XYZ file of C-alpha atoms in Angstrom:
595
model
C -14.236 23.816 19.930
C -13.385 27.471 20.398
C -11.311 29.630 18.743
C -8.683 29.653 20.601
C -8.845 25.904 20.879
C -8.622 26.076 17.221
C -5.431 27.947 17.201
C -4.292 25.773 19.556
C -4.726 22.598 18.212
C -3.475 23.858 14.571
C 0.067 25.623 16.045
C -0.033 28.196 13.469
C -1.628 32.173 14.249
C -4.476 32.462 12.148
C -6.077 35.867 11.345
C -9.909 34.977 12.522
C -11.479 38.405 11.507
C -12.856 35.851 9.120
C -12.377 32.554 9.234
C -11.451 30.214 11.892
C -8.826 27.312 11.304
C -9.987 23.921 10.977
C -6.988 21.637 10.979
C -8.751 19.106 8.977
C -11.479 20.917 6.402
C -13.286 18.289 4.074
C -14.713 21.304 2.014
C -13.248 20.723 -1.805
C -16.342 19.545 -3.140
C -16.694 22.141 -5.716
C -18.633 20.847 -8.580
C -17.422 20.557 -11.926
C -20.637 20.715 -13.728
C -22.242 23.948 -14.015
C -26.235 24.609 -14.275
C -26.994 25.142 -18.377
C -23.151 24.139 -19.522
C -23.116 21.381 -22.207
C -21.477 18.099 -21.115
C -18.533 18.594 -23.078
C -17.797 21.601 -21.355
C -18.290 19.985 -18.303
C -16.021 18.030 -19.452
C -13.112 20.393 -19.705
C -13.778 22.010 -16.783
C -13.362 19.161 -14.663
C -9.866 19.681 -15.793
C -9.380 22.864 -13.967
C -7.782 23.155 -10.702
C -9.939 22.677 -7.472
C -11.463 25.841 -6.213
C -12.266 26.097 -1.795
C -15.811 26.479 -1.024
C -17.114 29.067 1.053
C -16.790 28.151 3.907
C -15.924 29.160 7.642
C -14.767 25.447 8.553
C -12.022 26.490 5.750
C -8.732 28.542 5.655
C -6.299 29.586 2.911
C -2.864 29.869 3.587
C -3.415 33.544 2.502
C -5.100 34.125 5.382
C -2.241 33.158 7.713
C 0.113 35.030 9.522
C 3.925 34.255 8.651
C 2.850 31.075 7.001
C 6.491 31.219 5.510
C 8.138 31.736 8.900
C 6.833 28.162 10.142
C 8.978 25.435 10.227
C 8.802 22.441 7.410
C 7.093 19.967 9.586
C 4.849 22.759 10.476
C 3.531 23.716 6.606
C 3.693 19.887 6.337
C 1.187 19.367 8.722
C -0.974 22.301 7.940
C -0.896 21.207 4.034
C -1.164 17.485 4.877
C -4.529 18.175 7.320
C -6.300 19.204 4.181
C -7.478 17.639 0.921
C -8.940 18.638 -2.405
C -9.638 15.073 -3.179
C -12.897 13.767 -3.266
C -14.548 11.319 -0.561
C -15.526 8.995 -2.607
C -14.079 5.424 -0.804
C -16.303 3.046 1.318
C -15.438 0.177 3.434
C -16.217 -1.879 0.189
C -13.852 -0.016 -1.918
C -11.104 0.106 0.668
C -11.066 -3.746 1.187
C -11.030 -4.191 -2.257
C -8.369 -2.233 -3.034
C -5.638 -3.580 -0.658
C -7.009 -7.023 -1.629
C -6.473 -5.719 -5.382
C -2.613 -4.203 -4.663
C -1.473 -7.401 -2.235
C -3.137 -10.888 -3.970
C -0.993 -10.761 -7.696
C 1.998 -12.469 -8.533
C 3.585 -12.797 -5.186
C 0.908 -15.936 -4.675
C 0.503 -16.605 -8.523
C 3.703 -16.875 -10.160
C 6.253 -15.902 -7.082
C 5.047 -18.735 -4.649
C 6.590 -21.099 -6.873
C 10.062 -19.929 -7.065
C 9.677 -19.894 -2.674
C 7.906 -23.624 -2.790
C 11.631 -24.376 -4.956
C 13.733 -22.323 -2.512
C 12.473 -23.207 1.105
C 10.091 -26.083 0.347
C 6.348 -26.532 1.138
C 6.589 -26.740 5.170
C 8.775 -23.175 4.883
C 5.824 -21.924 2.904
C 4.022 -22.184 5.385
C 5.719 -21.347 8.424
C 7.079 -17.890 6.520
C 4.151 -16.296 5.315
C 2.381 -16.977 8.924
C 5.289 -15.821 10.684
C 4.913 -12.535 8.410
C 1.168 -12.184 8.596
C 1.567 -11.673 12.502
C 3.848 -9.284 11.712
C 1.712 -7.354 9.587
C -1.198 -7.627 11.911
C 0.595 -5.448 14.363
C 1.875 -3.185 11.447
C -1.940 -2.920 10.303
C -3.766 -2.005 13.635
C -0.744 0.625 14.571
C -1.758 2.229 10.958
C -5.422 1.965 11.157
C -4.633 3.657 14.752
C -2.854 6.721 12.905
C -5.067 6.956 10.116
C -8.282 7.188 11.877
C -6.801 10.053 14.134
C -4.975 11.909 11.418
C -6.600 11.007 7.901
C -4.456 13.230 5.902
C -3.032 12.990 2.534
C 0.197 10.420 1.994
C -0.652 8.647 5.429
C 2.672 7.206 6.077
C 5.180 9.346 4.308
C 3.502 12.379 6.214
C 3.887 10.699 9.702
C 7.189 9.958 8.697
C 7.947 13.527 8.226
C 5.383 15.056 11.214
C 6.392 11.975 13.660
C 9.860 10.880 13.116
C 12.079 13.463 11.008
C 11.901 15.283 7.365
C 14.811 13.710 5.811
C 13.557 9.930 6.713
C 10.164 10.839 5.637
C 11.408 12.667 2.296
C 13.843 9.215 1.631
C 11.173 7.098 2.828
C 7.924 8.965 0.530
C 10.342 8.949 -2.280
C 11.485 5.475 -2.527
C 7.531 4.411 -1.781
C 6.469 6.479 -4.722
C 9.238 5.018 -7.059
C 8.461 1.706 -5.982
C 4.343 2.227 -7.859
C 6.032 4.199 -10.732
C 8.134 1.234 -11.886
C 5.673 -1.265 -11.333
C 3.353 0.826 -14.326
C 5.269 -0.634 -16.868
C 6.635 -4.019 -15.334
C 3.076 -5.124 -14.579
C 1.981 -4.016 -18.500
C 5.216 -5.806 -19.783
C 4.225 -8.881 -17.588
C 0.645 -8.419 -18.856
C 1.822 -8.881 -22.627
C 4.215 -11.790 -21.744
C 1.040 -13.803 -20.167
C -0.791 -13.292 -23.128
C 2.153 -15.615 -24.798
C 0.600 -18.664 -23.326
C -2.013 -18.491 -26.214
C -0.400 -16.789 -29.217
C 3.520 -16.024 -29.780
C 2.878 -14.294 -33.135
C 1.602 -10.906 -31.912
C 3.628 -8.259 -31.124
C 3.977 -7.734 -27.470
C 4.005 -3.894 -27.992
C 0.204 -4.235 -28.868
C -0.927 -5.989 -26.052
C 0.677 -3.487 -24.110
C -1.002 -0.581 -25.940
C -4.525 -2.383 -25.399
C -3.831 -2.393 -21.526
C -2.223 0.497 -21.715
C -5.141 2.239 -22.222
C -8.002 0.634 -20.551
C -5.725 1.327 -17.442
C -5.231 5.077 -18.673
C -9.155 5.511 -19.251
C -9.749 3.965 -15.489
C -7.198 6.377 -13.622
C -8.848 9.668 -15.870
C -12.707 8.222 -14.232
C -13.453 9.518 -10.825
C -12.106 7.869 -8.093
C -15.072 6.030 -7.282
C -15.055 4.212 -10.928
C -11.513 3.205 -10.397
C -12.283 2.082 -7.074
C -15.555 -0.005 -8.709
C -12.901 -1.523 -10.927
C -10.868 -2.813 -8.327
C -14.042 -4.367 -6.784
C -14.583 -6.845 -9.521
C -10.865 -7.361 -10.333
C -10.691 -8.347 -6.926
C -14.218 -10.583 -6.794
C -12.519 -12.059 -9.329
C -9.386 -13.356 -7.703
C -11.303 -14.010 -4.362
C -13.472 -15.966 -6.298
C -10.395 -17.858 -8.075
C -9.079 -19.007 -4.670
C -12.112 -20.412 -3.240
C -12.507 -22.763 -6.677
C -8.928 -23.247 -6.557
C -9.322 -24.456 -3.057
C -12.374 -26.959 -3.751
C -10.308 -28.279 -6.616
C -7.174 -28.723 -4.436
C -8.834 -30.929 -1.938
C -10.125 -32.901 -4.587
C -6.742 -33.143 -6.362
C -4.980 -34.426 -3.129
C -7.695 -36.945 -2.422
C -6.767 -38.647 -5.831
C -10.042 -36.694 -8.162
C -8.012 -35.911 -10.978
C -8.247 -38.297 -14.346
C -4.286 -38.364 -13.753
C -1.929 -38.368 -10.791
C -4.172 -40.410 -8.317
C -4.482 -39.759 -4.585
C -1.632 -37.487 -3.526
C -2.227 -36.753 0.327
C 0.998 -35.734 2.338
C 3.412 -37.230 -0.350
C 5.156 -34.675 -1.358
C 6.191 -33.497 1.864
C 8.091 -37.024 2.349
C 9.375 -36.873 -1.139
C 11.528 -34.630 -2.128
C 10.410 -33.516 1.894
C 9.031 -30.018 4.027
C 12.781 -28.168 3.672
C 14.612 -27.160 0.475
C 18.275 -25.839 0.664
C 17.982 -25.720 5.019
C 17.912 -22.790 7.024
C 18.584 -20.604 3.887
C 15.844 -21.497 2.153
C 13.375 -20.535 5.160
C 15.163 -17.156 4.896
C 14.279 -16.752 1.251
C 10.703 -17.682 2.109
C 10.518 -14.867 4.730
C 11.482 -12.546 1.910
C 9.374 -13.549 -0.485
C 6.170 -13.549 2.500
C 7.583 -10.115 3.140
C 6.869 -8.720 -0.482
C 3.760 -10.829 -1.187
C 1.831 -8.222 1.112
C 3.115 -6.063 -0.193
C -0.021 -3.321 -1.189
C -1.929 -3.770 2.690
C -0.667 -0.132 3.482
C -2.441 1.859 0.696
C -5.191 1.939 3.450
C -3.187 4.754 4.625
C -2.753 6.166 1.165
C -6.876 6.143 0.726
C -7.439 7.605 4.514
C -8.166 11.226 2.571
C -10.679 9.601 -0.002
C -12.118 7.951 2.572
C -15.666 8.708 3.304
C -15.710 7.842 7.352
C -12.447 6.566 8.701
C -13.381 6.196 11.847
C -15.597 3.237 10.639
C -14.105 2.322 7.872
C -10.025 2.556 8.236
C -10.187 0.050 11.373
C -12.744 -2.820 9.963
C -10.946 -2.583 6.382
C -7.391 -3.010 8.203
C -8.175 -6.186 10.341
C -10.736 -7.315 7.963
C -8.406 -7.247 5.011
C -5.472 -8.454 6.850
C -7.823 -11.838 8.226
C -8.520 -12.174 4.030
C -5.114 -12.112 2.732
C -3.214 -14.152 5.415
C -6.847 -16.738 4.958
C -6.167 -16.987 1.534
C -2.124 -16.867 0.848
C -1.960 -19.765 3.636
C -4.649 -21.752 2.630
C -3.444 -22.007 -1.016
C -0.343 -21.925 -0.190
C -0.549 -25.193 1.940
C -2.380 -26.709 -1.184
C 0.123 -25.795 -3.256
C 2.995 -27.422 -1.539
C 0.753 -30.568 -1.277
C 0.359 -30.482 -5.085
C 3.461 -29.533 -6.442
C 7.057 -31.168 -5.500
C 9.474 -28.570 -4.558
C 11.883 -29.911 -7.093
C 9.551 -29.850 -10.075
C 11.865 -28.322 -13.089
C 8.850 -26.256 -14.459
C 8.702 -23.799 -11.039
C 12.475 -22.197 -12.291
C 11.766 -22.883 -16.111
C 10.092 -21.240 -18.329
C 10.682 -22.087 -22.037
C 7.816 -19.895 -23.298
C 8.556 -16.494 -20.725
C 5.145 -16.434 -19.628
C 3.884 -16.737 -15.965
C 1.558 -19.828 -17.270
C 4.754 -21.644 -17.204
C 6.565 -21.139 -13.571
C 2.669 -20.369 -11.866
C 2.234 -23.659 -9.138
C -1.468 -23.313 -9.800
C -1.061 -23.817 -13.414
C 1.588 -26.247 -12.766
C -0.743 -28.739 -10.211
C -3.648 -28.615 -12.558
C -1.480 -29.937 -15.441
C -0.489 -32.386 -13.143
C -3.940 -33.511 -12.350
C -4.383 -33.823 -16.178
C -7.209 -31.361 -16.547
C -7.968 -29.670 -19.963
C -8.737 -26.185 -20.335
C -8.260 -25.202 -16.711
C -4.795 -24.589 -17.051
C -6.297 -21.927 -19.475
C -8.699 -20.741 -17.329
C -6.020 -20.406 -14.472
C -3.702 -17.787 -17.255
C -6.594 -15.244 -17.367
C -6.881 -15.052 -13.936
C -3.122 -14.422 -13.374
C -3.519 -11.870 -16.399
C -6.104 -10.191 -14.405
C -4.280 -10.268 -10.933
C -1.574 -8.285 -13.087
C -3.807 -5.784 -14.426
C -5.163 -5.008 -11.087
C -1.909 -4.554 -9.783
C -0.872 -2.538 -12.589
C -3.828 -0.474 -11.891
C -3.210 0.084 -8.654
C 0.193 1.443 -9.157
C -1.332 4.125 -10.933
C -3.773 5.252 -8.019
C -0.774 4.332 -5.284
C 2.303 6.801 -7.450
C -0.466 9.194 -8.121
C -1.962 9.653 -4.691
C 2.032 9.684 -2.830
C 3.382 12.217 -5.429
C 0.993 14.670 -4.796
C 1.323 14.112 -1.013
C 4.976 14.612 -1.251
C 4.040 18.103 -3.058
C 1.715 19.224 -0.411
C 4.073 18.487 2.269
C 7.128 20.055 0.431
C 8.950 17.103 -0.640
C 8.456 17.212 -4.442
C 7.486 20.125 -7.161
C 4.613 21.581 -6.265
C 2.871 21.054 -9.603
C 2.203 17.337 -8.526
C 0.271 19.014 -6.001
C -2.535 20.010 -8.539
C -5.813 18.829 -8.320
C -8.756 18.873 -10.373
C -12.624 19.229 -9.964
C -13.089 15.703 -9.989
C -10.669 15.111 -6.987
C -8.123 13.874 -9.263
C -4.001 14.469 -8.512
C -4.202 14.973 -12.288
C -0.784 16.312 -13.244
C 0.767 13.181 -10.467
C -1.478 10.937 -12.600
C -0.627 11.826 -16.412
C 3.181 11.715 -15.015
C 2.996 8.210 -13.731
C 1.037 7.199 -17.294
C 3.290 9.157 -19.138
C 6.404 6.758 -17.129
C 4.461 4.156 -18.101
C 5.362 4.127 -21.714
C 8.326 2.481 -21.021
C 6.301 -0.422 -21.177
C 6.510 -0.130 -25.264
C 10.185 -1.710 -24.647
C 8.146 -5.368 -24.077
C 9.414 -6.563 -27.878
C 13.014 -5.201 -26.556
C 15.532 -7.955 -26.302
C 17.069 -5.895 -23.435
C 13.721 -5.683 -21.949
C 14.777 -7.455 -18.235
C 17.761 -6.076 -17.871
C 16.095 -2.418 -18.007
C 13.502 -3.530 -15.548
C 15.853 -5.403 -13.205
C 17.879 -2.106 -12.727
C 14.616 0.338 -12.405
C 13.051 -2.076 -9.376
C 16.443 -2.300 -7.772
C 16.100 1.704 -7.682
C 12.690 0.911 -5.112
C 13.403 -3.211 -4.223
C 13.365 -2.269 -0.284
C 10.813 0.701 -0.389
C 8.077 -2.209 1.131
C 9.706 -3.174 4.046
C 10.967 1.127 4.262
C 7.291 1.589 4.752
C 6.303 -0.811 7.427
C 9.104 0.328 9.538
C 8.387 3.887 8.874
C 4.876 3.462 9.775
C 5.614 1.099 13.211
C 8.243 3.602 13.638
C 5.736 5.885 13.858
C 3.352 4.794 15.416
C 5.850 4.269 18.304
C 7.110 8.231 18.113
C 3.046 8.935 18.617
C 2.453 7.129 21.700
C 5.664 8.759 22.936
C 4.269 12.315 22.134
C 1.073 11.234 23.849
C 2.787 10.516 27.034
C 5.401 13.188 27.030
C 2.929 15.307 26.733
C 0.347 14.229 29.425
C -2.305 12.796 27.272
C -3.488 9.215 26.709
C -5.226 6.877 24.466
C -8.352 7.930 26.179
C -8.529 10.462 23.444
C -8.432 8.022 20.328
C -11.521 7.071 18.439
C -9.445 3.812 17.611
C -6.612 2.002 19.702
C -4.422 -0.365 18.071
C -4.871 -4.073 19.684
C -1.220 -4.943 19.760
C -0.220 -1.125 20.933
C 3.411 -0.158 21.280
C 4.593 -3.497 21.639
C 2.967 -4.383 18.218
C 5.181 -1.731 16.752
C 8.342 -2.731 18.570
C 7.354 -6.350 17.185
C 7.322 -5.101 13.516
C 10.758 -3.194 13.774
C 12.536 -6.387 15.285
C 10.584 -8.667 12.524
C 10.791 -6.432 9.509
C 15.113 -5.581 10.717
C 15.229 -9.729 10.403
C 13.933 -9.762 6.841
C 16.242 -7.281 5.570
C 18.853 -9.350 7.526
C 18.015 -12.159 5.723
C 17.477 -10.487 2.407
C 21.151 -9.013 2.566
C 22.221 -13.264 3.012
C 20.415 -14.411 -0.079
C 21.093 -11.552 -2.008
C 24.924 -11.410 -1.663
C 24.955 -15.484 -1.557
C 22.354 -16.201 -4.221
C 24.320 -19.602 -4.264
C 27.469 -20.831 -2.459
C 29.650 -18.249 -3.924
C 28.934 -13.956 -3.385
C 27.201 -12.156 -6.392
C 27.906 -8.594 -6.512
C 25.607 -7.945 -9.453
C 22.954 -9.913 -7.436
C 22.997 -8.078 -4.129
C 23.136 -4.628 -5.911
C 20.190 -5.838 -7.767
C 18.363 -5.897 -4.467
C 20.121 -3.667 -2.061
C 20.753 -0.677 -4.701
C 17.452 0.701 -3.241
C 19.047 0.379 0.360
C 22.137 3.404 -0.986
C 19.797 4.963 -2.621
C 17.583 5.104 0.082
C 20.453 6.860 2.195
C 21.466 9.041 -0.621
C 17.860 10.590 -0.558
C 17.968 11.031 3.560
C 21.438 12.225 3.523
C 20.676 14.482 0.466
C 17.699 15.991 2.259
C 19.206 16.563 5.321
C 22.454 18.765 3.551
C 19.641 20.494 1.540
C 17.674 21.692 4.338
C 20.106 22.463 7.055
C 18.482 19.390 9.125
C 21.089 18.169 11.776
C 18.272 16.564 13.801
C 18.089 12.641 14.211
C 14.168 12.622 15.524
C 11.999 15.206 16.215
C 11.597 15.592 20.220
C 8.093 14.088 21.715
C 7.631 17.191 23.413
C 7.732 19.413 20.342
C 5.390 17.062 18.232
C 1.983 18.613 16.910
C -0.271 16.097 17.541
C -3.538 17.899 16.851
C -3.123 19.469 13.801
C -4.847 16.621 11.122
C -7.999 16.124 13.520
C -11.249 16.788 13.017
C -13.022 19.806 14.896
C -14.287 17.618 17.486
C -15.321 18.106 21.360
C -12.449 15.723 23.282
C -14.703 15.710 25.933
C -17.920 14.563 24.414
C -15.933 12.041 22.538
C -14.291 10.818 25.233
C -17.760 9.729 26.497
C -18.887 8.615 23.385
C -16.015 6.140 23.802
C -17.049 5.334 27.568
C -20.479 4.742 26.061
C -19.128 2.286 23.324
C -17.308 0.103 25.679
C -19.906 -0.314 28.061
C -21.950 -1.361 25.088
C -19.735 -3.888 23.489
C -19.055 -5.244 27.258
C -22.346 -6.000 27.766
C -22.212 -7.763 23.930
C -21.830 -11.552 23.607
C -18.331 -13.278 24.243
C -18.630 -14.558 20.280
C -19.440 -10.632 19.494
C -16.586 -8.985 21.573
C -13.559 -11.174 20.093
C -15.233 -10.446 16.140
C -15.340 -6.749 17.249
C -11.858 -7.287 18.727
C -9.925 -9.073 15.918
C -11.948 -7.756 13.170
C-alpha cells in the first residue's frame, strides 16, 4: 500500500517526512526485561508504561497534523486501530475463555429456578430458540472483528458504526456489568463453600479467592488465559460425566429412584405457569450466554484473527448451545419442575437450589453431590475471573476512544491495562460485605445498575454489523473485500434485533408481574439498568454537542482499524480459497461452513 493509500485509508493528514501511518500497528512489544538487570528489577519495570518501538509501520499522535481538530469518532478510530497490549491469545485460549465467561451459574444453579418457572419442555425450546439467535449475533461479530481487531470490539463499533452517545451508554453499562460481577461471584464463591462448613467466616473465604484471582489478573495475559483453559477443561469435563450419569439415572441405575424415563414430563408435565413461564425461560436462555462476546473484547490480544476470531466464534457457539441443551434436557428428565428444593434454600448455598446436585440426591448417590459443589465453586471462580480480564480490557478501551479518564488507558510492559485492572480489584473489595446481613440487598441494587447491559451488547453489535454492510454499499464496495463473511449476513443481524427486542419485551412482563399482581421494587430491580442506560446516552449527547441519531453510511471510515494489506492480492487470495474449499468434500465444506 502506498502512501497516499495510507492516508487514505486512515482519514487523518499525517506528516510522512518520517513515518507513514499504519491504521492498525501491532508494534508494542517492548520488552520489559533488560540485558544484565536483576529479576526484581525486571520486575518493577514491567510496571512502567508501554514505550512504541521504532518503527516505520508506527505513528504517534505527535506526529499528526491537527490531531485535535478531528472529530470524536475520528480520534476514536485512530486510538482504537492501535494496541499496546500484548498478542498473546490463540484459538485455544479464545475458546476457552468464552467457554470460561458463558458455562457458570446460568446452567448450574440458574437452570433450576427456569426448570420451576417454564418447566422442562420450555427449557428446552428457550435456550434453542436463543442459541439461533446468538449464532447470527456470533458470525456478524467474528465478521467485524476479523476486519477491524481493535481494542473494546463492540463498544468501539458502537461509537465508529452507529453513534458516540449509544456507544459511550452502551461501553459503559458493558463495563459495569464485569465490575459488579467481581464481588458477586467472590460473595457467591464463599456462600458455596457453606455446603461443607457454616462455622468459618465468609469474609475469609473471600480473602483466599480474593487473591488467587488478584495474583492471576497481575500474570501476563497468557497465564490468565492458561487459567481459564483448565477452569474450563474442568467444567467441559463435568458435563460429559454428568451426561453419562444422566442416561444412566433415567434408565433406572441409581441405588434409589428406579427407572425414570419421560415421567416427569407427564407428571407435574412439559409447561409450568403457561405462556409466562416460556417467557421467563427466554430470559433466563438470554443471560446464560451471556460471556460469548468477549471474543470481541480479546480481538487485540489475539495473535491471528483472521484464523482464529471466526473458528473460535462458531466453534464456541456449537459447544455451549451442545452442552446447555444436552444437560438441560437431562435435567428436566431428572428433576420435577415442582420439586421445593429448586426455590429453597435453607443453607444459602448454590448446593441447595443447583438441579445437578438436586437429581443426584435423588438417585441416592453418596459423595457426588459433593463432588458436583466444587465444580459449581469452580464455574464461579472462573467467572469471577473473567470479570476481571472483561472490566479491565473495556475500561481501557473506553479511555482510548475518549469515553472514560484517560488514566484507564495506561498500559504496562507486560501488555497489561494495569491501572483498569487494580481499579476493578480494588471494586472488588466490596466482596468483604459476604458476613453482612444486608449483603443481597447491596448486590441486588449494584446488578440492577448493569441487569440489561447483555442483551445492550448483542444489539449494539447486530446493530452494527448492519450500519457496516450499509457503509459498504453506500459506498461502492462489497464483501469481496472481507477476509471473513458472516454466514447469516444482514439478515442474521436483522434476526438478532427482532429476537433480542422480544426478550426485553418479555423481561419487562415478568419483571413488572413477578406474580399476578405488579411489583415496582421488582421491575426496577431489573429495568433500573434500562434508565440508566438512557441517562448515560442522553448525558453524552448534552455533553458533547451530539444532535445526531446515526452516523451517515456515506461518512463512515471503514478502513481505518485494517491491516496494511494489498485489497487486490487479497482479494485473490480469497478467489484462491474458495476454489479450494469447492473442490473439498461435501462432509468438509458444511464443517468449514458451520464451524
Amino acid at each position: 500500500m502506498s502512501d497516499a493509500d495510507s492516508k487514505r485509508a486512515s482519514g487523518i493528514t499525517v506528516n510522512t517526512s518520517n513515518n507513514p501511518i499504519a491504521p492498525n500497528n501491532d508494534v508494542f512489544t517492548d520488552s520489559n526485561e533488560v540485558p544484565g538487570s536483576s529479576r526484581w528489577q525486571n520486575f518493577k519495570n514491567s510496571f512502567k508504561e508501554a514505550l512504541p518501538e521504532t518503527s516505520d509501520s508506527y505513528i504517534d499522535k505527535t506526529e499528526l497534523k491537527d490531531y485535535n481538530e478531528l472529530t470524536d469518532v475520528e480520534k476514536a478510530a485512530f486510538n482504537s486501530s492501535k494496541t499496546q497490549m500484548k498478542k498473546d491469545l490463540t484459538f485455544r485460549h479464545l475458546m476457552m475463555i468464552v467457554i470460561g465467561g458463558a458455562l457458570g451459574t446460568g446452567l448450574f444453579v440458574n437452570s433450576g429456578g427456569s426448570l420451576n418457572k417454564g418447566g422442562p419442555a420450555s427449557l428446552v425450546i428457550g435456550w434453542v430458540i436463543i442459541a439461533t439467535m446468538m449464532f447470527s449475533t456470533m458470525v456478524a461479530l467474528g465478521e467485524l472483528c476479523v476486519t477491524f481487531p481493535v481494542t473494546g470490539g463492540f463498544t468501539t463499533y458502537a461509537t465508529r458504526f452507529v453513534d458516540p452517545s449509544f456507544g459511550f451508554a452502551m461501553g459503559w453499562n458493558y463495563a459495569l456489568q464485569w465490575l459488579i460481577l467481581l464481588p458477586l461471584e467472590l460473595v457467591a464463591a464463599a456462600i458455596t463453600i457453606k455446603y461443607w462448613n457454616h462455622t468459618i467466616d465468609s469474609d475469609a473465604w473471600v480473602a483466599i479467592f480474593y487473591v488467587f484471582i488478584f495474583v492471576l489478573n497481575m500474570l501476563d495475559v497468557k497465564y490468565y488465559a492458561e487459567s481459564e483453559v483448565v477452569l474450563s477443561l474442568i467444567k467441559i469435563i463435568a458435563a460429559v460425566g454428568f451426561f453419562i450419569l444422566g442416561i444412566v439415572l433415567i434408565c433406572g441405575g441409581a441405588p434409589e429412584g428406579g427407572y425414570i424415563g419421560g415421567k416427569y414430563w407427564h407428571d407435574p408435565g412439559a409447561f409450568s405457569h403457561g405462556f409466562k413461564g416460556v417467557c421467563s425461560v427466554f430470559v433466563t436462555a438470554a443471560f446464560s450466554f451471556a460471556g460469548t462476546e468477549l471474543i470481541a473484547v480479546m480481538g487485540s490480544e489475539c495473535s491471528n484473527p483472521r484464523e482464529t476470531i471466526p473458528k473460535a466464534a462458531k466453534q464456541t457457539f456449537w459447544l455451549i448451545t451442545i452442552i446447555y441443551v444436552t444437560m438441560l434436557t437431562l435435567i428436566g428428565c431428572l428433576v420435577p419442575y415442582n420439586d421445593p428444593r429448586l426455590l429453597n434454600s435453607d443453607n444459602g448455598d448454590y448446593a441447595s437450589i443447583s438441579p445437578f446436585v438436586i437429581a443426584i440426591q435423588n438417585g441416592g448417590i453418596k459423595g457426588l453431590p459433593s463432588l458436583m459443589n466444587v465444580i459449581i465453586l469452580l464455574a464461579v471462580l472462573s467467572v469471577a475471573n473473567s470479570s476481571v480480564y472483561a472490566s479491565s480490557r473495556v475500561f481501557a478501551s473506553l479511555a482510548d476512544i475518549g469515553h472514560a479518564p484517560k488514566f484507564f488507558s495506561y498500559i504496562d510492559r507486560k501488555g497489561r491495562p494495569l491501572v483498569a485492572t487494580l481499579f476493578t480489584l480494588i471494586f472488588g473489595l466490596l466482596s468483604f460485605i459476604a458476613s453482612s446481613d444486608k449483603q443481597d440487598e447491596v448486590f441486588t441494587w449494584l446488578s440492577a445498575l448493569s441487569g440489561l447491559s447483555t442483551i445492550f451488547a448483542w444489539l449494539s453489535i447486530c446493530i452494527s454489523h448492519l450500519r457496516f454492510r450499509r457503509a459498504l454499499y453506500v459506498q461502492g464496495r462489497s464483501t469481496d473485500e472481507l477476509t471473513y463473511v458472516s454466514q447469516t449476513g444482514a439478515w442474521g443481524s436483522v434476526y438478532g434485533i427482532v429476537l433480542n427486542v422480544l426478550v426485553l419485551m418479555g423481561q419487562f412482563w415478568v419483571a413488572l408481574f413477578p406474580t399476578n399482581k405488579a411489583d415496582a421494587k421488582s421491575f426496577f430491580e431489573v429495568f433500573l439498568s434500562l434508565a440508566i442506560f438512557i441517562v448515560f446516552y442522553f448525558g453524552h449527547k448534552l455533553w458533547k454537542r451530539n444532535w445526531i441519531l446515526f452516523i451517515r453510511a456515506k461518512d463512515m471510515d471503514i478502513d481505518t482499524g485494517r491491516k496494511h494489506i494489498d485489497m487486490e492480492l487479497l482479494k485473490q487470495e480469497i478467489i484462491f480459497e474458495k476454489q479450494r474449499l469447492a473442490n473439498s468434500p461435501v462432509y468438509y465444506r458444511l464443517y468449514k461452513y458451520w464451524c
